[in-house]
Amino acid sequence: MTADDIKAMLHASKTMQAIQSEVENTNRIALSVDCVIFGFEENKLKVLLIRSDLKKYKEKWSLLGDLIKPNEDLDSAAYRVLHQRTGLDDIFLEQVHTFGTVKRHPAGRVVTVAYYSLINVEHHKLKILDNELHWQDVKTVTDLAFDHQEIFDTCYKRLQKRIQEHPLGFNLLPKKFSLRELQNLYESILDLKMDRRNFRKKFFSMNLLTDLNEMEKDVPHRPGKLYQFNFKKYEKNKKTWIGIDF
Amino acid sequence: MTADDIKAMLHASKTMQAIQSEVENTNRIALSVDCVIFGFEENKLKVLLIRSDLKKYKEKWSLLGDLIKPNEDLDSAAYRVLHQRTGLDDIFLEQVHTFGTVKRHPAGRVVTVAYYSLINVEHHKLKILDNELHWQDVKTVTDLAFDHQEIFDTCYKRLQKRIQEHPLGFNLLPKKFSLRELQNLYESILDLKMDRRNFRKKFFSMNLLTDLNEMEKDVPHRPGKLYQFNFKKYEKNKKTWIGIDF
DNA sequence: AAAATAATGTGTTAATATTACACATTAAAT
DNA sequence: ATTTAATGTGTAATATTAACACATTATTTT
């Protein structure tokens, strides 16, 4: 039995007081949230970035984040960051991973919980006046500040996986959209081309779309039909959504 | 523009000193890891539980966890807990989710990062002498201490999903195993019955198994062939493992 | 006004993957 | 020697996925 084992055994019989003391006096660590905010604009998947807070990293872009307050729920902190930056509530948000190596942040030990979210860019265009903040095509995102590149990569991969398992894409589109827009979205996120006929067949067979009997307007070509996402049917069929698998 | 928005703008231009001060003086939170340690024994999927540390919860079982030290990487803390409890190194370990509501732990604000791990019970049987620690059939796990039931449920679901996407099961089996053992494992984890012929066909077609040309011994019936996992071929085919999908 | 352009909209076939299903064989136990 | 309880094996039906081309429509250009 090693020293560690003995310590572990002792730990097992720790009292409430001992734990409280540890929680209160030692072992506390700064915790932050970082949000990878995705948007879809000009047929490209984009991410909202901010110039790094720290002078040392002034030339680099970073994710939107903030420290979590001691009396604040983790998810609330993520929603707060989102709301502060986009003005939007009721946003799709998913926790992805927690990054916690000792030296990940230059300002000291900060463990960060990464989230990604999907927003409809149309809804908050006004907010982006600040030149410290911008939407960047995900294809061009490299060399973010700190470990934010790794966080971004992890979240982007998660999005790519999730969108093949669940109909998340609608969070990125306006209420009314054409099938072409929907397909462009999937192609952008997954970075591949799909067959139009198979794409349409798949989505129609899933009964997720409501035909609005309206047509696109102001497009420089034959207009397509407009659809909206049918939330009710999705709830019903949640178990049977098994991936796009084009 | 709301007060929050203004605060956000100000935050964007925070200096290194301001951040360091926040990191060092305020906003620090106790962080822990909790591990859902799965094992496979007597044809059942089991989880390693410990009697709750706190008197108040003395009648309840809880997951294995500990506070993270300020100079310790997150993953290292999880490995440390595992090593302390099982004596094993080189264990499969995956981070799942971070639980961080303000009131989740009675001893104060503690945010916890949940991991699950898969171990071969044969390798550490000796350790379980302590009656504060036991292996419990996952089917009977209810009403754990604190929010550990939720953490357990989340990790168990993750395992069920992962095992359909990656060949993780081998971490739970002895080096040499029969196809029946492998199938029992999958059936236990996924809580369903599968067709033997289809199961075998699937695994053989994936080229993951090496036939050892040995037979089971000391079984009260016709012995089956023994196999081992072929790691090399798995690495090669990583991209093409697309789920069991029985 | 006619022609060119650039997109939408639609069905079928082949290939692949999944599911369903039954009987002979082997070693141990009785 | 018989019974028992498991292993080991193949095929046909079904469902899913992938590949593929042409007519139609509205806009733009000439």
Coordinates of C-alpha atoms (C1' of nucleotides) in Angstrom, one line a residue:
Chain A
M1 CA 0.0 0.0 0.0
T2 CA 1.4 3.3 -1.0
A3 CA 1.3 6.6 0.8
D4 CA -1.3 7.8 -1.7
D5 CA -3.5 4.8 -0.8
I6 CA -3.3 5.6 2.9
K7 CA -4.1 9.2 2.2
A8 CA -7.1 8.0 0.2
M9 CA -8.3 5.8 3.0
L10 CA -8.1 8.7 5.4
H11 CA -9.9 10.9 3.1
A12 CA -12.8 8.5 3.0
S13 CA -13.6 9.2 6.6
K14 CA -13.2 12.9 6.4
T15 CA -15.8 14.9 8.4
M16 CA -18.1 17.6 7.1
Q17 CA -16.0 20.1 8.9
A18 CA -12.8 19.0 7.3
I19 CA -14.3 19.3 3.8
Q20 CA -15.9 22.6 4.5
S21 CA -12.5 23.9 5.7
E22 CA -10.9 22.7 2.5
V23 CA -13.6 24.2 0.4
E24 CA -13.4 27.5 2.2
N25 CA -9.8 28.0 2.8
T26 CA -7.6 26.2 0.4
N27 CA -7.7 24.6 -3.0
R28 CA -9.9 27.3 -4.6
I29 CA -9.3 28.0 -8.2
A30 CA -10.6 30.7 -10.6
L31 CA -13.2 29.3 -13.0
S32 CA -14.3 30.8 -16.2
V33 CA -16.6 30.1 -19.1
D34 CA -15.7 30.5 -22.8
C35 CA -18.3 30.5 -25.5
V36 CA -17.8 29.6 -29.1
I37 CA -20.6 31.5 -30.7
F38 CA -21.5 30.3 -34.2
G39 CA -23.4 32.2 -36.7
F40 CA -24.3 31.6 -40.4
E41 CA -23.9 34.5 -42.7
E42 CA -23.2 34.9 -46.5
N43 CA -23.4 31.1 -46.7
K44 CA -20.5 30.7 -44.4
L45 CA -20.3 29.4 -40.9
K46 CA -18.7 32.1 -38.7
V47 CA -17.6 32.5 -35.1
L48 CA -17.8 35.5 -32.9
L49 CA -14.3 36.6 -31.7
I50 CA -13.1 39.4 -29.6
R51 CA -9.6 40.9 -29.4
S52 CA -7.7 39.4 -26.5
D53 CA -8.1 41.1 -23.1
L54 CA -4.5 41.0 -22.4
K55 CA -2.0 43.3 -23.9
K56 CA 0.5 40.6 -24.4
Y57 CA -2.0 38.9 -26.7
K58 CA -3.3 42.1 -28.3
E59 CA -2.6 40.9 -31.8
K60 CA -4.7 37.7 -31.3
W61 CA -8.4 37.0 -31.3
S62 CA -10.0 35.1 -28.5
L63 CA -13.3 33.6 -27.5
L64 CA -15.9 35.4 -25.5
G65 CA -15.7 34.5 -21.8
D66 CA -15.7 35.7 -18.3
L67 CA -15.0 34.5 -14.8
I68 CA -17.8 32.7 -13.0
K69 CA -19.0 34.3 -9.9
P70 CA -19.1 32.4 -6.6
N71 CA -22.8 32.7 -6.4
E72 CA -23.6 32.0 -10.0
D73 CA -24.5 28.7 -11.7
L74 CA -22.2 27.5 -14.3
D75 CA -24.8 27.6 -17.1
S76 CA -26.0 31.0 -16.0
A77 CA -22.5 32.4 -16.5
A78 CA -22.5 31.1 -20.0
Y79 CA -25.9 32.6 -20.7
R80 CA -24.7 35.8 -19.2
V81 CA -21.7 36.0 -21.5
L82 CA -23.9 35.3 -24.5
H83 CA -26.5 37.9 -23.5
Q84 CA -23.8 40.5 -22.9
R85 CA -22.3 40.0 -26.3
T86 CA -25.3 39.4 -28.5
G87 CA -28.2 40.8 -26.5
L88 CA -30.0 37.5 -27.1
D89 CA -31.8 35.2 -24.7
D90 CA -33.2 31.8 -25.4
I91 CA -30.2 30.7 -27.3
F92 CA -29.0 27.2 -28.1
L93 CA -26.1 26.5 -25.7
E94 CA -24.3 23.3 -25.0
Q95 CA -21.5 22.6 -22.6
V96 CA -18.6 20.8 -24.4
H97 CA -15.5 20.4 -22.3
T98 CA -13.6 21.8 -19.4
F99 CA -10.0 22.8 -19.9
G100 CA -7.9 22.7 -16.8
T101 CA -4.2 22.4 -17.3
V102 CA -2.3 24.5 -14.7
K103 CA -0.5 26.7 -17.2
R104 CA -3.3 27.3 -19.8
H105 CA -3.8 31.0 -18.9
P106 CA -1.1 33.5 -18.5
A107 CA -2.9 35.4 -15.7
G108 CA -2.7 32.5 -13.3
R109 CA -4.6 29.3 -12.7
V110 CA -7.9 29.5 -14.4
V111 CA -10.0 26.5 -15.3
T112 CA -12.4 27.2 -18.1
V113 CA -15.6 25.5 -19.1
A114 CA -16.2 25.7 -22.8
Y115 CA -19.7 26.1 -24.4
Y116 CA -20.8 26.5 -27.9
S117 CA -23.9 28.2 -29.0
L118 CA -25.8 28.8 -32.2
I119 CA -27.4 32.0 -33.1
N120 CA -29.3 33.6 -35.9
V121 CA -27.0 36.4 -37.0
E122 CA -30.0 38.4 -38.4
H123 CA -31.2 38.9 -34.8
H124 CA -28.3 40.8 -33.4
K125 CA -26.6 42.5 -36.3
L126 CA -26.9 45.8 -34.6
K127 CA -24.6 44.8 -31.8
I128 CA -21.5 44.4 -33.9
L129 CA -20.4 48.1 -34.1
D130 CA -17.4 47.5 -31.9
N131 CA -14.2 46.8 -33.8
E132 CA -12.9 44.8 -31.0
L133 CA -15.5 42.2 -31.9
H134 CA -16.1 40.4 -35.3
W135 CA -17.5 37.5 -37.1
Q136 CA -14.9 35.3 -38.7
D137 CA -15.3 32.5 -41.2
V138 CA -14.5 29.3 -39.3
K139 CA -12.2 28.2 -42.1
T140 CA -9.8 31.0 -41.4
V141 CA -9.7 30.6 -37.6
T142 CA -6.1 29.9 -36.6
D143 CA -3.8 30.9 -33.8
L144 CA -6.3 32.3 -31.3
A145 CA -5.0 33.6 -28.0
F146 CA -4.1 31.3 -25.0
D147 CA -5.5 27.8 -25.6
H148 CA -8.5 29.2 -27.4
Q149 CA -7.6 27.5 -30.6
E150 CA -7.9 24.1 -29.0
I151 CA -11.1 25.1 -27.3
F152 CA -12.5 26.3 -30.7
D153 CA -11.4 23.1 -32.4
T154 CA -13.0 21.0 -29.8
C155 CA -16.3 22.9 -30.0
Y156 CA -16.4 22.9 -33.7
K157 CA -15.9 19.2 -33.9
R158 CA -18.6 18.8 -31.3
L159 CA -21.0 20.9 -33.5
Q160 CA -20.1 18.8 -36.5
K161 CA -21.0 15.7 -34.7
R162 CA -24.1 17.0 -33.0
I163 CA -25.6 18.3 -36.2
Q164 CA -25.5 14.8 -37.6
E165 CA -27.4 13.5 -34.7
H166 CA -29.9 16.3 -34.0
P167 CA -31.5 19.0 -36.0
L168 CA -29.6 21.9 -34.6
G169 CA -29.1 23.7 -37.8
F170 CA -32.4 25.6 -37.4
N171 CA -30.9 27.7 -34.7
L172 CA -28.6 29.3 -37.2
L173 CA -31.2 30.1 -39.8
P174 CA -34.0 32.6 -40.0
K175 CA -37.5 31.3 -39.3
K176 CA -38.3 31.0 -43.0
F177 CA -35.6 29.4 -45.1
S178 CA -35.3 27.6 -48.4
L179 CA -34.0 24.1 -48.8
R180 CA -31.0 25.5 -50.6
E181 CA -30.1 27.6 -47.5
L182 CA -30.5 24.6 -45.3
Q183 CA -28.3 22.5 -47.5
N184 CA -25.7 25.3 -47.7
L185 CA -25.7 25.4 -43.9
Y186 CA -25.0 21.7 -43.6
E187 CA -22.4 21.8 -46.3
S188 CA -20.6 24.7 -44.5
I189 CA -20.6 23.1 -41.1
L190 CA -19.5 19.7 -42.3
D191 CA -17.3 21.1 -45.1
L192 CA -18.5 18.7 -47.8
K193 CA -20.8 18.7 -50.7
M194 CA -24.0 16.8 -50.7
D195 CA -26.4 15.5 -53.4
R196 CA -29.4 17.8 -53.6
R197 CA -31.9 15.1 -54.3
N198 CA -30.7 12.9 -51.5
F199 CA -30.6 15.9 -49.1
R200 CA -34.2 16.9 -49.9
K201 CA -35.4 13.3 -49.7
K202 CA -33.8 12.9 -46.3
F203 CA -35.3 16.0 -44.8
F204 CA -38.7 15.5 -46.2
S205 CA -38.8 11.9 -44.9
M206 CA -38.0 13.2 -41.4
N207 CA -41.1 15.3 -41.3
L208 CA -39.2 18.2 -39.8
L209 CA -40.2 20.8 -42.3
T210 CA -43.4 22.7 -42.7
D211 CA -44.0 23.9 -46.2
L212 CA -45.1 27.6 -45.9
N213 CA -46.4 27.8 -49.5
E214 CA -44.3 30.9 -49.9
M215 CA -41.5 31.6 -52.3
E216 CA -38.1 33.3 -51.8
K217 CA -38.0 37.0 -52.8
D218 CA -35.3 39.2 -54.3
V219 CA -33.1 36.3 -55.3
P220 CA -31.3 36.6 -58.7
H221 CA -32.7 33.3 -60.0
R222 CA -35.7 31.1 -59.8
P223 CA -37.0 31.4 -56.2
G224 CA -37.3 28.4 -54.0
K225 CA -40.0 27.4 -51.6
L226 CA -39.8 28.5 -48.0
Y227 CA -40.1 26.2 -45.1
Q228 CA -40.0 26.4 -41.3
F229 CA -38.8 23.9 -38.7
N230 CA -41.6 21.8 -37.2
F231 CA -40.7 21.7 -33.6
K232 CA -43.6 19.5 -32.6
K233 CA -42.8 16.7 -34.9
Y234 CA -39.2 16.9 -33.8
E235 CA -40.1 16.4 -30.2
K236 CA -42.2 13.5 -31.2
N237 CA -39.5 11.9 -33.2
K238 CA -36.6 12.7 -31.0
K239 CA -35.6 9.0 -30.6
T240 CA -35.6 8.3 -34.3
W241 CA -33.3 11.0 -35.4
I242 CA -30.3 8.9 -36.2
G243 CA -28.0 11.1 -38.2
I244 CA -27.8 12.6 -41.6
D245 CA -25.4 10.1 -43.0
F246 CA -25.4 11.4 -46.5
Chain B
M1 CA -27.9 49.3 -24.2
T2 CA -28.3 47.8 -20.8
A3 CA -26.0 48.1 -17.8
D4 CA -24.8 44.6 -18.5
D5 CA -23.8 45.6 -22.0
I6 CA -21.8 48.5 -20.7
K7 CA -20.1 46.2 -18.2
A8 CA -19.3 43.8 -21.0
M9 CA -17.7 46.6 -23.0
L10 CA -15.6 47.7 -20.1
H11 CA -14.6 44.1 -19.5
A12 CA -13.3 43.9 -23.0
S13 CA -10.6 46.4 -22.3
K14 CA -9.6 44.9 -19.0
T15 CA -5.8 45.0 -18.3
M16 CA -3.7 42.0 -17.4
Q17 CA -3.4 43.5 -13.9
A18 CA -7.1 43.7 -13.4
I19 CA -7.6 40.1 -14.5
Q20 CA -4.8 38.8 -12.3
S21 CA -6.3 40.6 -9.4
E22 CA -9.7 39.0 -10.0
V23 CA -8.1 35.6 -10.4
E24 CA -6.1 36.0 -7.3
N25 CA -8.4 37.7 -4.9
T26 CA -12.0 37.1 -5.7
N27 CA -14.1 34.7 -7.6
R28 CA -12.3 31.6 -6.7
I29 CA -14.3 28.4 -6.3
A30 CA -13.5 25.0 -5.1
L31 CA -13.2 22.5 -7.9
S32 CA -13.4 18.7 -7.7
V33 CA -13.4 15.7 -9.9
D34 CA -15.8 12.8 -9.6
C35 CA -15.2 9.5 -11.3
V36 CA -17.7 7.0 -12.4
I37 CA -15.6 3.9 -12.4
F38 CA -17.1 1.0 -14.4
G39 CA -16.2 -2.6 -14.2
F40 CA -17.6 -5.8 -15.6
E41 CA -18.0 -8.8 -13.2
E42 CA -20.3 -11.8 -13.2
N43 CA -21.7 -10.7 -16.5
K44 CA -22.9 -7.5 -15.1
L45 CA -21.8 -3.9 -15.5
K46 CA -20.9 -2.5 -12.2
V47 CA -19.8 0.8 -10.8
L48 CA -17.4 1.5 -7.9
L49 CA -19.1 3.4 -5.1
I50 CA -17.9 4.7 -1.7
R51 CA -19.9 5.6 1.4
S52 CA -20.5 9.3 1.4
D53 CA -17.9 11.4 3.2
L54 CA -20.4 13.4 5.0
K55 CA -22.2 12.1 8.1
K56 CA -25.4 13.7 6.9
Y57 CA -25.3 11.4 3.9
K58 CA -23.9 8.4 5.7
E59 CA -26.6 6.1 4.5
K60 CA -25.9 7.0 0.8
W61 CA -23.3 5.9 -1.6
S62 CA -21.4 8.3 -3.7
L63 CA -18.9 8.5 -6.5
L64 CA -15.2 8.6 -6.0
G65 CA -13.8 12.1 -6.1
D66 CA -11.6 14.7 -4.6
L67 CA -10.8 18.3 -4.7
I68 CA -8.4 19.5 -7.4
K69 CA -5.3 21.1 -6.1
P70 CA -4.3 24.5 -7.3
N71 CA -1.1 23.2 -8.9
E72 CA -2.7 20.1 -10.4
D73 CA -3.9 19.6 -13.9
L74 CA -7.6 18.6 -14.2
D75 CA -7.0 15.3 -15.9
S76 CA -4.2 14.5 -13.4
A77 CA -6.6 14.9 -10.6
A78 CA -8.9 12.4 -12.2
Y79 CA -6.1 9.9 -12.7
R80 CA -5.0 10.5 -9.1
V81 CA -8.4 9.6 -7.8
L82 CA -8.4 6.5 -10.0
H83 CA -5.0 5.4 -8.9
Q84 CA -5.7 5.9 -5.3
R85 CA -8.8 3.8 -5.4
T86 CA -7.9 1.1 -7.8
G87 CA -4.1 1.1 -7.8
L88 CA -4.2 1.1 -11.6
D89 CA -2.5 3.3 -14.1
D90 CA -3.0 3.5 -17.8
I91 CA -6.7 3.4 -17.4
F92 CA -9.3 4.5 -19.9
L93 CA -10.7 7.8 -18.8
E94 CA -13.0 10.3 -20.4
Q95 CA -14.2 13.7 -19.2
V96 CA -17.9 13.9 -19.5
H97 CA -19.4 17.0 -18.1
T98 CA -19.0 19.7 -15.4
F99 CA -21.7 20.2 -12.9
G100 CA -21.8 23.6 -11.4
T101 CA -25.0 24.8 -9.8
V102 CA -24.4 26.9 -6.8
K103 CA -26.2 24.6 -4.4
R104 CA -25.1 21.2 -5.6
H105 CA -22.9 20.3 -2.7
P106 CA -23.9 20.8 1.0
A107 CA -20.3 21.7 2.1
G108 CA -20.3 24.9 0.0
R109 CA -19.8 26.0 -3.5
V110 CA -18.0 23.1 -5.3
V111 CA -18.0 22.8 -9.0
T112 CA -17.2 19.2 -10.1
V113 CA -15.9 17.8 -13.3
A114 CA -17.2 14.3 -14.0
Y115 CA -15.2 11.6 -15.6
Y116 CA -15.9 8.0 -16.3
S117 CA -13.4 5.2 -16.6
L118 CA -13.4 1.6 -17.6
I119 CA -11.3 -0.9 -15.7
N120 CA -10.7 -4.6 -15.8
V121 CA -12.0 -5.7 -12.4
E122 CA -9.6 -8.7 -12.4
H123 CA -6.7 -6.4 -12.1
H124 CA -7.5 -4.8 -8.9
K125 CA -9.7 -7.2 -7.0
L126 CA -7.3 -7.1 -4.0
K127 CA -8.1 -3.5 -3.3
I128 CA -11.7 -4.0 -2.3
L129 CA -11.3 -5.1 1.3
D130 CA -12.7 -1.9 2.6
N131 CA -16.4 -2.1 3.4
E132 CA -16.7 1.5 2.7
L133 CA -16.2 0.7 -1.0
H134 CA -18.1 -1.7 -3.2
W135 CA -19.0 -2.7 -6.7
Q136 CA -22.6 -2.2 -7.5
D137 CA -24.7 -3.4 -10.4
V138 CA -25.5 -0.4 -12.5
K139 CA -29.1 -1.5 -12.7
T140 CA -29.6 -1.1 -9.0
V141 CA -27.9 2.3 -8.7
T142 CA -30.5 4.8 -7.3
D143 CA -30.5 7.7 -4.9
L144 CA -26.8 8.4 -4.6
A145 CA -25.6 11.2 -2.4
F146 CA -25.6 14.9 -3.4
D147 CA -26.2 15.2 -7.2
H148 CA -24.2 12.0 -7.8
Q149 CA -27.2 10.2 -9.2
E150 CA -27.4 12.8 -12.0
I151 CA -23.7 12.6 -12.6
F152 CA -23.8 8.8 -12.7
D153 CA -26.8 8.9 -15.1
T154 CA -25.0 11.3 -17.4
C155 CA -21.8 9.2 -17.5
Y156 CA -23.7 6.0 -18.0
K157 CA -25.5 7.4 -21.0
R158 CA -22.2 8.7 -22.3
L159 CA -20.7 5.3 -22.0
Q160 CA -23.7 3.7 -23.8
K161 CA -23.3 6.1 -26.7
R162 CA -19.5 5.9 -26.9
I163 CA -19.5 2.1 -27.0
Q164 CA -21.6 2.2 -30.1
E165 CA -19.1 4.5 -31.7
H166 CA -15.7 3.2 -30.5
P167 CA -14.5 -0.2 -29.4
L168 CA -14.2 0.7 -25.7
G169 CA -15.5 -2.5 -24.3
F170 CA -12.0 -4.2 -24.4
N171 CA -11.0 -2.0 -21.5
L172 CA -13.5 -3.9 -19.3
L173 CA -12.5 -7.4 -20.3
P174 CA -9.5 -9.6 -19.6
K175 CA -6.9 -9.8 -22.3
K176 CA -8.3 -13.0 -23.6
F177 CA -12.0 -13.3 -23.9
S178 CA -14.6 -15.3 -25.7
L179 CA -17.1 -13.9 -28.1
R180 CA -19.8 -14.7 -25.7
E181 CA -18.2 -12.6 -23.0
L182 CA -17.9 -9.8 -25.4
Q183 CA -21.5 -10.0 -26.4
N184 CA -22.5 -10.2 -22.7
L185 CA -20.6 -7.0 -22.1
Y186 CA -22.4 -5.2 -24.9
E187 CA -25.7 -6.5 -23.8
S188 CA -25.1 -5.4 -20.2
I189 CA -24.0 -2.0 -21.1
L190 CA -26.7 -1.3 -23.6
D191 CA -29.4 -3.3 -21.7
L192 CA -30.6 -5.2 -24.7
K193 CA -30.4 -8.6 -26.3
M194 CA -28.6 -9.1 -29.6
D195 CA -28.6 -11.8 -32.2
R196 CA -25.5 -14.0 -31.8
R197 CA -24.9 -14.5 -35.5
N198 CA -25.2 -10.9 -36.4
F199 CA -23.0 -9.8 -33.4
R200 CA -20.2 -12.2 -34.5
K201 CA -20.5 -11.2 -38.1
K202 CA -20.2 -7.5 -37.2
F203 CA -17.1 -7.9 -35.0
F204 CA -15.3 -10.3 -37.4
S205 CA -16.0 -7.9 -40.3
M206 CA -14.4 -5.1 -38.4
N207 CA -11.1 -7.0 -38.1
L208 CA -10.7 -6.0 -34.5
L209 CA -10.2 -9.4 -33.0
T210 CA -7.2 -11.7 -33.2
D211 CA -8.0 -15.4 -32.9
L212 CA -5.7 -16.8 -30.3
N213 CA -6.4 -20.5 -31.3
E214 CA -7.1 -21.2 -27.6
M215 CA -10.2 -22.3 -26.0
E216 CA -11.9 -21.3 -22.7
K217 CA -11.1 -23.5 -19.8
D218 CA -13.1 -24.5 -16.7
V219 CA -16.4 -23.6 -18.2
P220 CA -19.4 -25.9 -17.6
H221 CA -20.3 -26.3 -21.2
R222 CA -18.6 -26.4 -24.6
P223 CA -15.7 -24.0 -24.5
G224 CA -15.6 -21.1 -26.9
K225 CA -12.6 -19.8 -28.8
L226 CA -10.5 -17.0 -27.2
Y227 CA -9.7 -13.7 -28.8
Q228 CA -7.8 -10.6 -28.1
F229 CA -8.3 -7.1 -29.2
N230 CA -6.3 -6.1 -32.2
F231 CA -5.2 -2.5 -31.4
K232 CA -3.2 -2.1 -34.5
K233 CA -6.1 -2.7 -36.8
Y234 CA -8.2 -0.5 -34.8
E235 CA -5.9 2.5 -35.1
K236 CA -5.8 1.9 -38.8
N237 CA -9.5 1.8 -39.2
K238 CA -10.4 4.5 -36.7
K239 CA -12.3 6.5 -39.2
T240 CA -14.5 3.7 -40.3
W241 CA -15.8 2.6 -37.0
I242 CA -19.3 3.8 -37.3
G243 CA -21.2 2.2 -34.5
I244 CA -22.5 -1.2 -33.7
D245 CA -26.0 -0.5 -34.8
F246 CA -27.4 -3.9 -34.0
Chain C
dA1 C1' -39.0 40.1 -77.4
dA2 C1' -35.9 36.4 -77.6
dA3 C1' -32.0 34.0 -75.9
dA4 C1' -29.0 32.8 -72.3
dT5 C1' -28.3 32.0 -67.6
dA6 C1' -28.6 30.0 -63.1
dA7 C1' -31.0 28.2 -60.1
dT8 C1' -35.1 24.9 -58.4
dG9 C1' -37.6 20.5 -58.5
dT10 C1' -38.1 15.7 -59.2
dG11 C1' -37.5 9.4 -59.5
dT12 C1' -35.1 5.3 -60.3
dT13 C1' -31.7 2.0 -59.9
dA14 C1' -27.6 -0.2 -57.9
dA15 C1' -25.0 -1.0 -53.9
dT16 C1' -24.6 -1.6 -49.2
dA17 C1' -26.0 -2.5 -44.5
dT18 C1' -29.1 -4.4 -41.4
dT19 C1' -32.2 -7.7 -39.6
dA20 C1' -34.5 -12.1 -39.0
dC21 C1' -34.1 -16.7 -38.5
dA22 C1' -32.7 -22.7 -37.5
dC23 C1' -29.9 -26.5 -37.1
dA24 C1' -25.7 -29.3 -36.5
dT25 C1' -21.7 -29.6 -33.3
dT26 C1' -19.1 -30.0 -29.1
dA27 C1' -17.7 -30.8 -24.3
dA28 C1' -19.3 -31.3 -19.8
dA29 C1' -22.5 -33.2 -16.5
dT30 C1' -25.6 -36.7 -15.2
Chain D
dA1 C1' -24.7 -43.7 -22.9
dT2 C1' -27.7 -39.9 -22.6
dT3 C1' -28.8 -35.3 -21.5
dT4 C1' -27.7 -30.6 -21.3
dA5 C1' -26.2 -26.2 -22.5
dA6 C1' -23.5 -23.9 -24.7
dT7 C1' -20.7 -22.8 -29.4
dG8 C1' -20.5 -22.1 -34.4
dT9 C1' -22.3 -21.2 -38.9
dG10 C1' -25.3 -19.1 -43.8
dT11 C1' -28.9 -17.2 -46.4
dA12 C1' -32.8 -14.5 -47.7
dA13 C1' -35.7 -10.3 -46.9
dT14 C1' -35.7 -5.7 -45.9
dA15 C1' -34.1 -1.1 -45.3
dT16 C1' -30.9 2.4 -46.1
dT17 C1' -27.7 4.9 -48.7
dA18 C1' -25.5 6.5 -52.9
dA19 C1' -25.3 7.6 -57.6
dC20 C1' -27.0 9.8 -61.3
dA21 C1' -29.8 13.6 -65.5
dC22 C1' -33.2 16.3 -67.3
dA23 C1' -37.2 19.4 -67.5
dT24 C1' -38.8 23.8 -65.3
dT25 C1' -38.8 28.6 -63.8
dA26 C1' -37.7 33.3 -63.1
dT27 C1' -34.1 36.6 -64.0
dT28 C1' -30.7 38.8 -66.7
dT29 C1' -28.7 39.9 -70.9
dT30 C1' -28.8 41.0 -75.7

